[in-house]
PDB file of C-alpha atoms in Angstrom:
ATOM      1  CA  UNK L  30      78.670 164.244 163.280  1.00 95.00           C
ATOM      2  CA  UNK L  31      77.850 162.064 166.454  1.00 96.00           C
ATOM      3  CA  UNK L  32      81.063 163.205 168.361  1.00 96.00           C
ATOM      4  CA  UNK L  33      80.204 166.771 167.408  1.00 97.00           C
ATOM      5  CA  UNK L  34      76.601 166.217 168.536  1.00 97.00           C
ATOM      6  CA  UNK L  35      77.970 164.905 171.834  1.00 98.00           C
ATOM      7  CA  UNK L  36      80.120 167.977 172.578  1.00 98.00           C
ATOM      8  CA  UNK L  37      77.394 170.359 171.581  1.00 98.00           C
ATOM      9  CA  UNK L  38      74.748 168.462 173.657  1.00 98.00           C
ATOM     10  CA  UNK L  39      76.937 168.319 176.838  1.00 97.00           C
ATOM     11  CA  UNK L  40      77.496 172.030 176.683  1.00 97.00           C
ATOM     12  CA  UNK L  41      73.727 172.950 176.554  1.00 97.00           C
ATOM     13  CA  UNK L  42      72.160 169.669 177.839  1.00 96.00           C
ATOM     14  CA  UNK L  43      70.628 171.499 180.918  1.00 93.00           C
ATOM     15  CA  UNK L  44      68.614 173.717 178.633  1.00 94.00           C
ATOM     16  CA  UNK L  45      67.173 170.772 176.657  1.00 95.00           C
ATOM     17  CA  UNK L  46      63.971 168.749 177.714  1.00 94.00           C
ATOM     18  CA  UNK L  47      65.506 165.267 176.559  1.00 95.00           C
ATOM     19  CA  UNK L  48      68.754 164.057 174.864  1.00 96.00           C
ATOM     20  CA  UNK L  49      69.810 160.798 173.416  1.00 97.00           C
ATOM     21  CA  UNK L  50      72.670 158.740 174.796  1.00 97.00           C
ATOM     22  CA  UNK L  51      75.896 159.063 172.864  1.00 98.00           C
ATOM     23  CA  UNK L  52      77.400 155.655 172.303  1.00 98.00           C
ATOM     24  CA  UNK L  53      81.114 155.451 171.159  1.00 98.00           C
ATOM     25  CA  UNK L  54      81.623 151.725 169.754  1.00 97.00           C
ATOM     26  CA  UNK L  55      84.570 149.994 168.010  1.00 96.00           C
ATOM     27  CA  UNK L  56      85.389 146.440 167.007  1.00 94.00           C
ATOM     28  CA  UNK L  57      88.589 146.372 169.266  1.00 93.00           C
ATOM     29  CA  UNK L  58      90.052 147.917 172.252  1.00 93.00           C
ATOM     30  CA  UNK L  59      92.182 151.023 172.127  1.00 93.00           C
ATOM     31  CA  UNK L  60      90.339 152.780 169.255  1.00 94.00           C
ATOM     32  CA  UNK L  61      89.667 156.076 171.009  1.00 94.00           C
ATOM     33  CA  UNK L  62      86.290 155.515 172.462  1.00 96.00           C
ATOM     34  CA  UNK L  63      87.090 156.792 175.918  1.00 96.00           C
ATOM     35  CA  UNK L  64      89.192 159.660 174.439  1.00 96.00           C
ATOM     36  CA  UNK L  65      86.078 160.914 172.520  1.00 97.00           C
ATOM     37  CA  UNK L  66      84.049 161.236 175.685  1.00 97.00           C
ATOM     38  CA  UNK L  67      86.863 162.636 177.621  1.00 97.00           C
ATOM     39  CA  UNK L  68      87.315 165.455 174.925  1.00 97.00           C
ATOM     40  CA  UNK L  69      83.400 166.099 174.873  1.00 98.00           C
ATOM     41  CA  UNK L  70      83.371 166.265 178.820  1.00 98.00           C
ATOM     42  CA  UNK L  71      86.466 168.546 179.131  1.00 98.00           C
ATOM     43  CA  UNK L  72      85.232 170.937 176.585  1.00 98.00           C
ATOM     44  CA  UNK L  73      81.752 171.151 178.286  1.00 97.00           C
ATOM     45  CA  UNK L  74      82.736 171.232 181.830  1.00 97.00           C
ATOM     46  CA  UNK L  75      86.594 171.386 182.193  1.00 97.00           C
ATOM     47  CA  UNK L  76      86.672 167.868 183.663  1.00 96.00           C
ATOM     48  CA  UNK L  77      86.035 164.136 182.705  1.00 95.00           C
ATOM     49  CA  UNK L  78      82.697 162.605 183.143  1.00 95.00           C
ATOM     50  CA  UNK L  79      82.277 160.101 186.032  1.00 94.00           C
ATOM     51  CA  UNK L  80      82.658 156.556 184.806  1.00 94.00           C
ATOM     52  CA  UNK L  81      80.275 153.779 185.690  1.00 92.00           C
ATOM     53  CA  UNK L  82      80.810 150.208 185.035  1.00 89.00           C
ATOM     54  CA  UNK L  83      77.821 147.899 184.428  1.00 86.00           C
ATOM     55  CA  UNK L  84      76.373 145.895 187.118  1.00 82.00           C
ATOM     56  CA  UNK L  85      75.712 142.341 186.898  1.00 85.00           C
ATOM     57  CA  UNK L  86      72.090 142.966 186.098  1.00 84.00           C
ATOM     58  CA  UNK L  87      69.523 145.835 185.294  1.00 81.00           C
ATOM     59  CA  UNK L  88      68.700 146.248 188.895  1.00 79.00           C
ATOM     60  CA  UNK L  89      72.312 146.840 189.918  1.00 83.00           C
ATOM     61  CA  UNK L  90      72.593 149.309 186.772  1.00 83.00           C
ATOM     62  CA  UNK L  91      69.594 151.322 188.168  1.00 84.00           C
ATOM     63  CA  UNK L  92      71.180 151.517 191.551  1.00 83.00           C
ATOM     64  CA  UNK L  93      74.481 152.893 190.144  1.00 87.00           C
ATOM     65  CA  UNK L  94      72.846 155.246 187.732  1.00 87.00           C
ATOM     66  CA  UNK L  95      70.258 156.381 190.352  1.00 85.00           C
ATOM     67  CA  UNK L  96      73.184 157.407 192.778  1.00 85.00           C
ATOM     68  CA  UNK L  97      74.844 159.486 190.078  1.00 88.00           C
ATOM     69  CA  UNK L  98      71.396 161.150 189.257  1.00 87.00           C
ATOM     70  CA  UNK L  99      70.861 161.896 192.978  1.00 85.00           C
ATOM     71  CA  UNK L 100      74.399 163.513 193.044  1.00 87.00           C
ATOM     72  CA  UNK L 101      73.374 165.760 190.351  1.00 88.00           C
ATOM     73  CA  UNK L 102      76.294 165.173 187.906  1.00 92.00           C
ATOM     74  CA  UNK L 103      76.076 166.904 184.593  1.00 94.00           C
ATOM     75  CA  UNK L 104      77.733 164.039 182.492  1.00 96.00           C
ATOM     76  CA  UNK L 105      78.050 160.340 183.204  1.00 95.00           C
ATOM     77  CA  UNK L 106      79.808 157.451 181.291  1.00 96.00           C
ATOM     78  CA  UNK L 107      78.635 153.847 181.320  1.00 95.00           C
ATOM     79  CA  UNK L 108      82.225 152.678 180.523  1.00 95.00           C
ATOM     80  CA  UNK L 109      83.447 149.260 178.837  1.00 93.00           C
ATOM     81  CA  UNK L 110      79.861 147.872 178.451  1.00 94.00           C
ATOM     82  CA  UNK L 111      80.035 144.212 177.847  1.00 91.00           C
ATOM     83  CA  UNK L 112      76.332 143.101 177.881  1.00 91.00           C
ATOM     84  CA  UNK L 113      73.248 144.524 175.944  1.00 93.00           C
ATOM     85  CA  UNK L 114      72.217 148.240 177.193  1.00 91.00           C
ATOM     86  CA  UNK L 115      68.748 148.910 178.189  1.00 90.00           C
ATOM     87  CA  UNK L 116      66.313 149.055 181.183  1.00 86.00           C
ATOM     88  CA  UNK L 117      63.411 151.163 182.230  1.00 87.00           C
ATOM     89  CA  UNK L 118      65.449 153.894 184.214  1.00 87.00           C
ATOM     90  CA  UNK L 119      67.688 154.441 181.041  1.00 90.00           C
ATOM     91  CA  UNK L 120      64.789 154.671 178.686  1.00 91.00           C
ATOM     92  CA  UNK L 121      62.722 157.080 180.794  1.00 90.00           C
ATOM     93  CA  UNK L 122      65.994 159.163 181.501  1.00 90.00           C
ATOM     94  CA  UNK L 123      66.520 159.565 177.683  1.00 93.00           C
ATOM     95  CA  UNK L 124      62.773 160.509 176.822  1.00 93.00           C
ATOM     96  CA  UNK L 125      61.308 162.233 179.908  1.00 92.00           C
ATOM     97  CA  UNK L 126      62.654 165.433 181.490  1.00 92.00           C
ATOM     98  CA  UNK L 127      62.186 163.854 184.916  1.00 90.00           C
ATOM     99  CA  UNK L 128      62.606 160.395 186.388  1.00 85.00           C
ATOM    100  CA  UNK L 129      62.359 158.577 189.619  1.00 81.00           C
ATOM    101  CA  UNK L 130      65.431 156.647 190.820  1.00 78.00           C
ATOM    102  CA  UNK L 131      65.277 154.544 193.908  1.00 73.00           C
ATOM    103  CA  UNK L 132      67.414 155.733 196.714  1.00 70.00           C
ATOM    104  CA  UNK L 133      69.592 152.933 197.925  1.00 67.00           C
ATOM    105  CA  UNK L 134      68.506 151.103 201.215  1.00 68.00           C
ATOM    106  CA  UNK L 135      65.171 153.060 201.157  1.00 69.00           C
ATOM    107  CA  UNK L 136      61.799 152.732 199.589  1.00 73.00           C
ATOM    108  CA  UNK L 137      61.858 156.352 198.226  1.00 71.00           C
ATOM    109  CA  UNK L 138      61.806 157.226 194.691  1.00 76.00           C
ATOM    110  CA  UNK L 139      61.979 161.083 194.565  1.00 79.00           C
ATOM    111  CA  UNK L 140      61.135 162.883 191.155  1.00 85.00           C
ATOM    112  CA  UNK L 141      64.136 164.468 189.926  1.00 84.00           C
ATOM    113  CA  UNK L 142      65.449 166.003 186.545  1.00 87.00           C
ATOM    114  CA  UNK L 143      67.159 163.655 184.146  1.00 88.00           C
ATOM    115  CA  UNK L 144      69.021 166.612 182.490  1.00 91.00           C
ATOM    116  CA  UNK L 145      72.572 164.956 182.300  1.00 93.00           C
ATOM    117  CA  UNK L 146      74.471 164.041 179.226  1.00 96.00           C
ATOM    118  CA  UNK L 147      74.848 160.253 179.052  1.00 96.00           C
ATOM    119  CA  UNK L 148      77.733 158.465 177.271  1.00 97.00           C
ATOM    120  CA  UNK L 149      78.553 154.952 176.769  1.00 97.00           C
ATOM    121  CA  UNK L 150      81.683 153.117 175.517  1.00 97.00           C
ATOM    122  CA  UNK L 151      82.306 149.443 174.492  1.00 96.00           C
ATOM    123  CA  UNK L 152      83.354 147.183 171.898  1.00 96.00           C
ATOM    124  CA  UNK L 153      80.554 145.799 169.468  1.00 96.00           C
ATOM    125  CA  UNK L 154      77.802 147.461 171.659  1.00 96.00           C
ATOM    126  CA  UNK L 155      74.274 146.178 171.491  1.00 95.00           C
ATOM    127  CA  UNK L 156      71.101 147.912 172.658  1.00 95.00           C
ATOM    128  CA  UNK L 157      67.808 146.091 173.523  1.00 93.00           C
ATOM    129  CA  UNK L 158      64.203 146.929 173.291  1.00 91.00           C
ATOM    130  CA  UNK L 159      63.232 150.639 173.026  1.00 91.00           C
ATOM    131  CA  UNK L 160      66.896 151.762 173.858  1.00 93.00           C
ATOM    132  CA  UNK L 161      67.736 151.405 170.112  1.00 93.00           C
ATOM    133  CA  UNK L 162      65.802 154.550 169.132  1.00 94.00           C
ATOM    134  CA  UNK L 163      67.174 156.550 171.895  1.00 96.00           C
ATOM    135  CA  UNK L 164      71.084 156.257 171.148  1.00 97.00           C
ATOM    136  CA  UNK L 165      73.250 157.875 168.678  1.00 97.00           C
ATOM    137  CA  UNK L 166      76.201 155.589 167.870  1.00 97.00           C
ATOM    138  CA  UNK L 167      79.615 156.746 166.826  1.00 97.00           C
ATOM    139  CA  UNK L 168      81.571 153.645 165.315  1.00 97.00           C
ATOM    140  CA  UNK L 169      85.317 154.047 165.373  1.00 96.00           C
ATOM    141  CA  UNK L 170      87.180 151.616 163.345  1.00 95.00           C
ATOM    142  CA  UNK L 171      90.905 152.326 163.171  1.00 91.00           C
ATOM    143  CA  UNK L 172      91.358 149.642 160.471  1.00 91.00           C
ATOM    144  CA  UNK L 173      94.132 147.901 162.286  1.00 90.00           C
ATOM    145  CA  UNK L 174      94.752 145.179 164.766  1.00 89.00           C
ATOM    146  CA  UNK L 175      96.368 147.371 167.361  1.00 92.00           C
ATOM    147  CA  UNK L 176      94.874 150.849 167.123  1.00 93.00           C
ATOM    148  CA  UNK L 177      96.349 151.796 170.698  1.00 91.00           C
ATOM    149  CA  UNK L 178     100.091 151.632 169.052  1.00 91.00           C
ATOM    150  CA  UNK L 179      99.277 154.429 166.613  1.00 92.00           C
ATOM    151  CA  UNK L 180     101.019 157.814 167.020  1.00 90.00           C
ATOM    152  CA  UNK L 181      99.580 161.244 166.148  1.00 92.00           C
ATOM    153  CA  UNK L 182     101.162 164.620 165.885  1.00 94.00           C
ATOM    154  CA  UNK L 183      99.058 165.922 168.887  1.00 94.00           C
ATOM    155  CA  UNK L 184      98.350 164.258 172.350  1.00 95.00           C
ATOM    156  CA  UNK L 185      94.720 165.253 172.810  1.00 96.00           C
ATOM    157  CA  UNK L 186      94.908 164.492 176.461  1.00 95.00           C
ATOM    158  CA  UNK L 187      97.240 167.504 176.763  1.00 96.00           C
ATOM    159  CA  UNK L 188      96.073 169.708 173.885  1.00 97.00           C
ATOM    160  CA  UNK L 189      92.286 169.836 174.596  1.00 98.00           C
ATOM    161  CA  UNK L 190      92.637 171.029 178.216  1.00 97.00           C
ATOM    162  CA  UNK L 191      95.134 173.676 177.098  1.00 98.00           C
ATOM    163  CA  UNK L 192      92.877 174.950 174.240  1.00 98.00           C
ATOM    164  CA  UNK L 193      89.563 174.338 176.157  1.00 98.00           C
ATOM    165  CA  UNK L 194      88.535 178.120 176.042  1.00 97.00           C
ATOM    166  CA  UNK L 195      88.779 178.416 172.465  1.00 98.00           C
ATOM    167  CA  UNK L 196      87.083 174.971 171.809  1.00 98.00           C
ATOM    168  CA  UNK L 197      84.157 175.965 174.041  1.00 98.00           C
ATOM    169  CA  UNK L 198      84.041 179.439 172.348  1.00 98.00           C
ATOM    170  CA  UNK L 199      83.840 177.837 168.824  1.00 97.00           C
ATOM    171  CA  UNK L 200      81.314 175.281 170.163  1.00 97.00           C
ATOM    172  CA  UNK L 201      79.036 178.034 171.394  1.00 97.00           C
ATOM    173  CA  UNK L 202      79.416 179.838 168.136  1.00 97.00           C
ATOM    174  CA  UNK L 203      78.125 176.582 166.341  1.00 96.00           C
ATOM    175  CA  UNK L 204      75.240 176.400 168.693  1.00 95.00           C
ATOM    176  CA  UNK L 205      74.387 180.120 168.135  1.00 94.00           C
TER     177      UNK L 205
END
C-alpha cells in the first residue's frame, strides 16, 4: 500500500498542499528499495528521481536538499541513509506548502513551494523527533540472506519504461 501511495502521490504531488516522505527500508542490501523508488519515479515522470546522499550532519543535508528545491525537481531520493533522518527543513517540507531553504554562499532564504515527492532508502532506517509522524515506511524483507541473487520472470528495469503509458493510465484511473 505504501508503494502504491508513493506512485500515486508522485503523479499528482504538485496538486497537493503537502505529502509524506515515502521511505523504503529493508534489513539487508539488495532487497529492492531503490527499484521501488525507480518504478514510482519512472511511472510519474518518465525518468528516475535525483539521488542525494546524506551529508555529515543536518546542516550539510539542508544545503543539499535546498539546492534541489531551488532547482525545482519534482522528485528527490535521499539514498542509502545511514544515520537517523530528521531536521527542521525536512519537517517543514513535509508539513507546509512552502519552505525557506538557504541559498549556498549567501544569506538569502527565499520562500518557495515544497511540492516535490520525497523518497528515502536505507537499511534499518531510523527517524528522529517529529519526522516519525511525517513518514510512510515500506519495509521490504525478502526473507533470505542474499536478496540480490534472486531471479524474477520480468526485469522491471526494462519492463516499466516500456509499459509506462499503460501504468500511468492505470494510476490515473485509480486516482479518479
